[in-house]
Amino acid sequence: MERMILVEAGHRCAIPTCRATPVEIAHIDPWAKVLEHKPENLIALCPTCHTRYDRGEIDRQSMLTYKRQLQRLQARSAEKSVAQPSTSSRPTSPPASPSIQTAPVIDADPFPKTNIYFGDYELVWPPHLFVDEATNIIRGSQRIRDNFAAVERLLGEAFRDSNVVQDFNALSNGMLFGVPNSSKITPDEFIQELIARAYDIPIQSSPRAYWKRAQNGTIKALYRDLTKARKDFSALISNFEENGYLDQAFPRDCVDDHARDFVDPAIEIERRLGVSGAWPLNPQTWDEDTFLGLVEVFHDLVSRPREAWYHDFANCGMHYSSFATESGRKLYRWHVNRIFEGANLPYRISESGEYVGRIVG
């Protein structure tokens, strides 16, 4: 049975973002709990990803969803191979890897008709979160133009620059990458392929140390840089505030709606944390306990706005709506854990379980 699981996984880690070798057989439900080996409870994972799973970073439902997707794609691949004549010269496209940590409702074709070049694209979100949020936006109707603005906003946030948004917008004008769209690719197909190939798109990362800094030894692998972490966290919150992620907790004033309740961030943060003067953010004044407390407080305050519009009357400014709390918090946790890792701090913000959103060692 274990051999069968290994063969199904191609003797590689089943997580699309990893695909490392060699692999181990992991139980989705712990062996100590179920005391039996069943194929639906086994999956091939490398030692690193097995550790991630044991720590709860990959929940059971996501793993089961991934296995169901994998089985469906394999079945379709087999059916297509049988349907095609053996003498056919047309190359067979490999099935797209299903996405883990998501529960998409889109029954995507593993053999897409289009083959869009994504070489210039770079994600600033984790791919599983982009897939999850894109799927949620178009859930219930795969007519993406019904949520065109929401999809456009997502692409603007999840990718490094405006290339993806420009290409997406050009499709409705009969253009693709600045030239006539002879292949008739629709916005729907474009997004479907982005979802299917999200794990193949590189993620933006911080540049490695340049020669002079590396030779001077200023980068120390074991150095705890609390100052860097505080500075990076303050920049993260500023970015979130600018993009409306705090507007559900702290609604902006509007010239047309003076009756809306105004919440003073300074008062609310002091109420939650018991520390005065924490807003506006001033990272130079934080001790470590205050910093970590703020990390937990803002986790409970952020929420991703899926819709935004500019109110031009009296230069009122941007307004945000259709908030997705879970998506905002997932993105927040991903960024915060990267900040901790980049500063070599022995902390992480829990991503699941009883202590989700809280600091653990």
Coordinates of C-alpha atoms in Angstrom, one line a residue:
M1 CA 0.0 0.0 0.0
E2 CA 2.8 2.4 0.9
R3 CA 4.4 1.5 -2.5
M4 CA 1.2 2.4 -4.2
I5 CA 1.1 5.8 -2.5
L6 CA 4.7 6.5 -3.5
V7 CA 4.0 5.5 -7.2
E8 CA 0.9 7.8 -7.3
A9 CA 3.0 10.7 -6.1
G10 CA 5.8 10.0 -8.6
H11 CA 8.2 9.3 -5.7
R12 CA 8.2 13.0 -4.9
C13 CA 6.7 15.1 -2.2
A14 CA 3.0 15.6 -3.1
I15 CA 3.0 19.3 -2.2
P16 CA 3.2 21.2 -5.5
T17 CA 5.4 24.0 -4.1
C18 CA 8.0 21.4 -2.9
R19 CA 8.1 18.2 -5.0
A20 CA 11.3 17.2 -3.2
T21 CA 12.8 13.7 -3.0
P22 CA 13.1 11.3 -1.2
V23 CA 9.6 11.0 0.3
E24 CA 8.0 9.6 3.4
I25 CA 4.5 8.3 3.9
A26 CA 2.5 10.5 6.2
H27 CA -0.9 9.9 7.9
I28 CA -3.4 12.6 7.4
D29 CA -5.2 11.5 10.6
P30 CA -2.5 10.5 13.2
W31 CA -1.8 6.8 13.4
A32 CA -2.2 6.9 17.2
K33 CA -5.8 8.1 16.6
V34 CA -7.1 5.8 13.8
L35 CA -4.8 2.7 14.2
E36 CA -5.1 1.7 10.6
H37 CA -3.6 2.3 7.2
K38 CA -6.1 3.4 4.5
P39 CA -5.1 4.9 1.2
E40 CA -7.4 7.9 1.7
N41 CA -5.5 8.6 5.0
L42 CA -2.0 8.4 3.5
I43 CA 0.0 10.8 1.4
A44 CA 3.6 11.1 0.2
L45 CA 5.5 14.0 1.8
C46 CA 9.2 14.8 2.1
P47 CA 10.6 15.0 5.7
T48 CA 10.4 18.8 5.7
C49 CA 6.8 19.0 4.6
H50 CA 6.0 16.1 6.9
T51 CA 7.3 18.3 9.8
R52 CA 5.1 21.2 8.5
Y53 CA 2.1 19.0 8.5
D54 CA 2.8 17.7 12.0
R55 CA 3.0 21.3 13.2
G56 CA -0.5 22.0 11.8
E57 CA 0.5 24.3 9.0
I58 CA -1.3 22.0 6.5
D59 CA -4.7 21.2 7.9
R60 CA -6.4 17.8 7.3
Q61 CA -9.3 19.2 5.2
S62 CA -6.9 20.8 2.8
M63 CA -4.9 17.6 2.5
L64 CA -8.0 15.6 1.7
T65 CA -9.1 18.2 -0.8
Y66 CA -5.7 18.0 -2.5
K67 CA -5.9 14.2 -2.7
R68 CA -9.4 14.3 -4.3
Q69 CA -8.2 16.9 -6.8
L70 CA -5.2 14.7 -7.6
Q71 CA -7.3 11.6 -8.2
R72 CA -9.7 13.6 -10.4
L73 CA -6.9 15.0 -12.5
Q74 CA -5.3 11.5 -12.9
A75 CA -8.6 10.0 -14.0
R76 CA -9.0 12.7 -16.6
S77 CA -5.5 12.2 -17.8
A78 CA -6.2 8.5 -18.3
E79 CA -9.5 9.2 -20.1
K80 CA -7.8 11.6 -22.5
S81 CA -5.0 9.2 -23.2
V82 CA -7.6 6.5 -24.1
A83 CA -9.6 8.9 -26.2
Q84 CA -6.7 10.0 -28.3
P85 CA -5.5 7.7 -31.2
S86 CA -2.1 6.2 -30.5
T87 CA -0.8 7.6 -33.8
S88 CA -1.7 11.1 -33.0
S89 CA 1.2 13.5 -33.2
R90 CA -0.4 16.1 -30.9
P91 CA 1.6 16.3 -27.7
T92 CA -0.2 15.5 -24.5
S93 CA -0.2 18.3 -21.9
P94 CA 0.6 17.2 -18.4
P95 CA -2.2 17.6 -15.9
A96 CA -2.0 20.7 -13.8
S97 CA -1.1 20.2 -10.1
P98 CA -4.0 20.8 -7.8
S99 CA -3.6 23.4 -5.2
I100 CA -3.1 22.5 -1.6
Q101 CA -4.5 24.6 1.3
T102 CA -7.5 25.5 -0.8
A103 CA -10.9 24.1 -1.4
P104 CA -11.7 25.5 -4.8
V105 CA -15.1 24.9 -6.4
I106 CA -13.8 25.5 -9.9
D107 CA -13.6 22.2 -11.8
A108 CA -10.7 23.4 -13.9
D109 CA -9.7 21.6 -17.1
P110 CA -6.3 19.9 -16.6
F111 CA -5.7 20.4 -20.3
P112 CA -6.2 24.1 -20.9
K113 CA -6.7 25.3 -24.4
T114 CA -4.5 28.2 -23.9
N115 CA -0.8 28.4 -23.1
I116 CA -0.2 32.0 -21.9
Y117 CA 3.3 33.1 -21.2
F118 CA 3.7 34.1 -17.5
G119 CA 7.4 34.6 -17.5
D120 CA 7.2 38.3 -16.6
Y121 CA 4.9 37.7 -13.6
E122 CA 6.0 37.6 -10.0
L123 CA 3.8 37.0 -7.0
V124 CA 4.1 38.9 -3.8
W125 CA 1.5 36.6 -2.1
P126 CA 1.9 32.9 -1.4
P127 CA 0.4 31.0 -4.3
H128 CA -2.1 29.0 -2.2
L129 CA -3.6 32.2 -0.9
F130 CA -3.9 33.8 -4.3
V131 CA -5.6 30.6 -5.6
D132 CA -7.9 30.6 -2.5
E133 CA -8.9 34.3 -2.8
A134 CA -9.4 34.2 -6.6
T135 CA -11.6 31.1 -6.2
N136 CA -13.6 32.7 -3.5
I137 CA -14.2 35.9 -5.6
I138 CA -15.6 34.0 -8.5
R139 CA -17.3 31.3 -6.5
G140 CA -20.9 30.7 -7.5
S141 CA -20.4 32.1 -11.0
Q142 CA -17.5 31.5 -13.2
R143 CA -18.4 34.6 -15.2
I144 CA -15.5 36.6 -14.0
R145 CA -16.7 39.8 -15.6
D146 CA -19.4 39.9 -13.0
N147 CA -16.6 40.5 -10.5
F148 CA -14.2 42.2 -12.8
A149 CA -13.2 45.0 -10.4
A150 CA -12.7 42.6 -7.6
V151 CA -10.5 40.4 -9.7
E152 CA -8.6 43.4 -11.0
R153 CA -7.9 44.6 -7.5
L154 CA -6.7 41.1 -6.5
L155 CA -4.3 40.9 -9.4
G156 CA -3.0 44.4 -8.4
E157 CA -2.3 43.2 -4.9
A158 CA -1.0 39.7 -5.4
F159 CA 1.5 40.5 -8.1
R160 CA 4.7 42.6 -8.0
D161 CA 3.8 45.1 -10.7
S162 CA 1.0 46.2 -13.0
N163 CA 1.8 43.8 -15.9
V164 CA -0.9 41.2 -14.9
V165 CA -3.6 43.9 -14.5
Q166 CA -2.7 45.4 -17.8
D167 CA -2.8 42.0 -19.6
F168 CA -6.1 41.2 -17.9
N169 CA -7.7 44.5 -18.9
A170 CA -6.4 44.2 -22.5
L171 CA -8.4 40.9 -23.0
S172 CA -11.7 42.8 -22.9
N173 CA -10.4 45.0 -25.7
G174 CA -9.4 42.2 -27.9
M175 CA -5.7 42.6 -27.1
L176 CA -3.2 40.4 -25.3
F177 CA 0.3 41.5 -24.3
G178 CA -0.1 44.6 -26.5
V179 CA -0.9 42.7 -29.7
P180 CA -4.2 41.6 -31.3
N181 CA -5.6 38.6 -29.4
S182 CA -5.8 36.1 -32.3
S183 CA -6.2 33.2 -29.9
K184 CA -9.4 34.7 -28.5
I185 CA -8.4 34.2 -24.9
T186 CA -11.1 35.4 -22.6
P187 CA -10.6 37.0 -19.2
D188 CA -12.2 33.9 -17.7
E189 CA -9.6 31.6 -19.3
F190 CA -6.8 34.0 -18.3
I191 CA -7.8 33.8 -14.6
Q192 CA -8.4 30.0 -14.8
E193 CA -4.9 29.5 -16.1
L194 CA -3.4 31.8 -13.5
I195 CA -5.1 29.7 -10.9
A196 CA -3.9 26.4 -12.5
R197 CA -0.3 27.6 -12.8
A198 CA 0.0 29.7 -9.7
Y199 CA 2.6 27.4 -8.2
D200 CA 4.8 27.8 -11.3
I201 CA 5.0 31.6 -10.9
P202 CA 8.0 32.8 -8.8
I203 CA 7.5 34.6 -5.5
Q204 CA 9.2 37.9 -5.0
S205 CA 12.0 37.6 -2.3
S206 CA 14.5 39.9 -0.7
P207 CA 17.7 40.2 -2.6
R208 CA 20.7 38.3 -1.3
A209 CA 23.5 40.3 0.4
Y210 CA 25.6 42.1 -2.1
W211 CA 29.4 41.5 -2.3
K212 CA 30.6 44.3 0.0
R213 CA 28.1 43.6 2.8
A214 CA 28.7 39.8 2.6
Q215 CA 32.5 40.2 2.7
N216 CA 32.3 42.6 5.6
G217 CA 30.4 40.0 7.6
T218 CA 27.5 42.3 8.5
I219 CA 25.0 39.5 7.7
K220 CA 25.1 37.1 10.6
A221 CA 23.0 34.0 10.4
L222 CA 22.3 33.8 14.1
Y223 CA 21.9 37.5 14.9
R224 CA 18.5 38.5 16.3
D225 CA 17.7 41.7 14.7
L226 CA 14.7 43.1 16.7
T227 CA 15.2 46.6 15.2
K228 CA 14.8 45.2 11.7
A229 CA 11.7 43.3 12.7
R230 CA 10.0 46.3 14.3
K231 CA 10.8 48.5 11.3
D232 CA 9.5 45.9 8.8
F233 CA 6.4 45.3 10.8
S234 CA 5.7 49.0 10.9
A235 CA 6.1 49.2 7.1
L236 CA 3.7 46.2 6.7
I237 CA 1.0 47.9 8.8
S238 CA 1.4 51.2 6.9
N239 CA 0.9 49.2 3.6
F240 CA -2.1 47.5 5.0
E241 CA -3.6 50.8 6.2
E242 CA -3.0 52.4 2.8
N243 CA -4.8 49.5 1.0
G244 CA -7.8 49.5 3.3
Y245 CA -7.1 46.5 5.4
L246 CA -7.9 48.4 8.6
D247 CA -11.0 50.1 7.3
Q248 CA -13.4 47.5 8.6
A249 CA -12.0 48.1 12.2
F250 CA -11.4 51.8 11.7
P251 CA -13.9 53.2 9.1
R252 CA -12.8 56.3 7.3
D253 CA -14.8 59.5 7.5
C254 CA -16.9 60.4 4.5
V255 CA -18.2 63.8 3.5
D256 CA -21.5 62.2 2.6
D257 CA -21.9 60.1 5.8
H258 CA -20.9 61.9 8.9
A259 CA -23.2 59.7 10.9
R260 CA -21.0 56.6 10.7
D261 CA -19.3 55.6 13.9
F262 CA -15.7 56.8 14.1
V263 CA -13.3 54.5 16.0
D264 CA -10.0 56.1 17.2
P265 CA -7.2 53.6 16.5
A266 CA -5.2 54.9 19.4
I267 CA -8.0 54.3 21.9
E268 CA -8.9 50.9 20.5
I269 CA -5.3 49.6 20.5
E270 CA -4.8 50.9 24.0
R271 CA -8.0 49.1 25.1
R272 CA -6.8 45.9 23.6
L273 CA -3.2 46.0 24.5
G274 CA -3.1 48.1 27.6
V275 CA -0.4 50.3 26.2
S276 CA -0.9 54.0 25.6
G277 CA 0.7 55.9 22.7
A278 CA 0.9 52.9 20.4
W279 CA -0.7 54.7 17.5
P280 CA 0.5 56.2 15.3
L281 CA 3.2 53.6 15.1
N282 CA 6.6 54.5 16.4
P283 CA 8.7 51.3 16.3
Q284 CA 11.7 53.0 18.0
T285 CA 9.7 53.2 21.2
W286 CA 8.6 49.5 21.4
D287 CA 10.2 47.0 23.7
E288 CA 9.9 43.4 22.6
D289 CA 6.7 42.7 24.6
T290 CA 5.0 45.7 23.1
F291 CA 6.1 44.7 19.6
L292 CA 4.8 41.2 19.9
G293 CA 1.6 42.4 21.5
L294 CA 1.0 44.7 18.6
V295 CA 1.6 41.8 16.2
E296 CA -1.3 39.9 17.9
V297 CA -3.6 43.0 18.1
F298 CA -3.3 43.8 14.4
H299 CA -3.9 40.2 13.5
D300 CA -7.4 40.6 14.9
L301 CA -8.0 44.0 13.2
V302 CA -7.0 43.3 9.6
S303 CA -9.5 42.3 6.9
R304 CA -9.0 42.3 3.1
P305 CA -11.3 44.6 1.1
R306 CA -12.3 43.0 -2.2
E307 CA -13.9 46.2 -3.5
A308 CA -12.6 49.8 -3.6
W309 CA -13.7 53.0 -5.2
Y310 CA -12.5 56.6 -5.2
H311 CA -15.0 59.2 -3.9
D312 CA -14.0 62.4 -5.7
F313 CA -16.5 64.8 -4.1
A314 CA -14.5 67.3 -2.0
N315 CA -11.5 64.9 -2.5
C316 CA -13.0 62.5 0.0
G317 CA -10.7 59.7 -1.0
M318 CA -10.8 55.9 -1.2
H319 CA -13.5 53.8 0.3
Y320 CA -13.4 50.1 0.8
S321 CA -16.0 47.4 1.2
S322 CA -16.7 43.6 0.8
F323 CA -14.2 42.7 3.5
A324 CA -12.8 39.2 3.6
T325 CA -11.5 38.7 7.2
E326 CA -10.0 35.3 6.8
S327 CA -8.1 36.2 3.6
G328 CA -6.7 39.3 5.2
R329 CA -5.5 37.4 8.3
K330 CA -3.9 34.6 6.3
L331 CA -2.0 37.2 4.3
Y332 CA -1.0 39.0 7.5
R333 CA 0.3 35.8 9.1
W334 CA 2.3 35.0 6.0
H335 CA 4.0 38.4 6.0
V336 CA 4.6 38.4 9.8
N337 CA 6.3 35.0 9.8
R338 CA 8.5 36.1 6.9
I339 CA 9.5 39.2 9.0
F340 CA 10.3 37.0 12.0
E341 CA 12.4 34.6 9.8
G342 CA 14.2 37.5 8.1
A343 CA 15.2 39.0 11.5
N344 CA 16.2 35.6 12.9
L345 CA 13.6 35.9 15.7
P346 CA 12.6 32.7 17.4
Y347 CA 8.9 33.4 17.0
R348 CA 6.1 32.6 14.6
I349 CA 2.5 33.6 14.5
S350 CA 0.3 30.5 14.7
E351 CA -1.6 29.7 11.5
S352 CA -4.1 27.2 12.8
G353 CA -5.6 25.6 15.9
E354 CA -6.6 27.1 19.2
Y355 CA -3.8 29.7 19.2
V356 CA -4.3 31.0 15.6
G357 CA -3.1 34.6 15.4
R358 CA -1.0 34.3 18.6
I359 CA 2.7 34.3 19.0
V360 CA 4.3 30.9 19.6
G361 CA 8.0 30.0 20.1

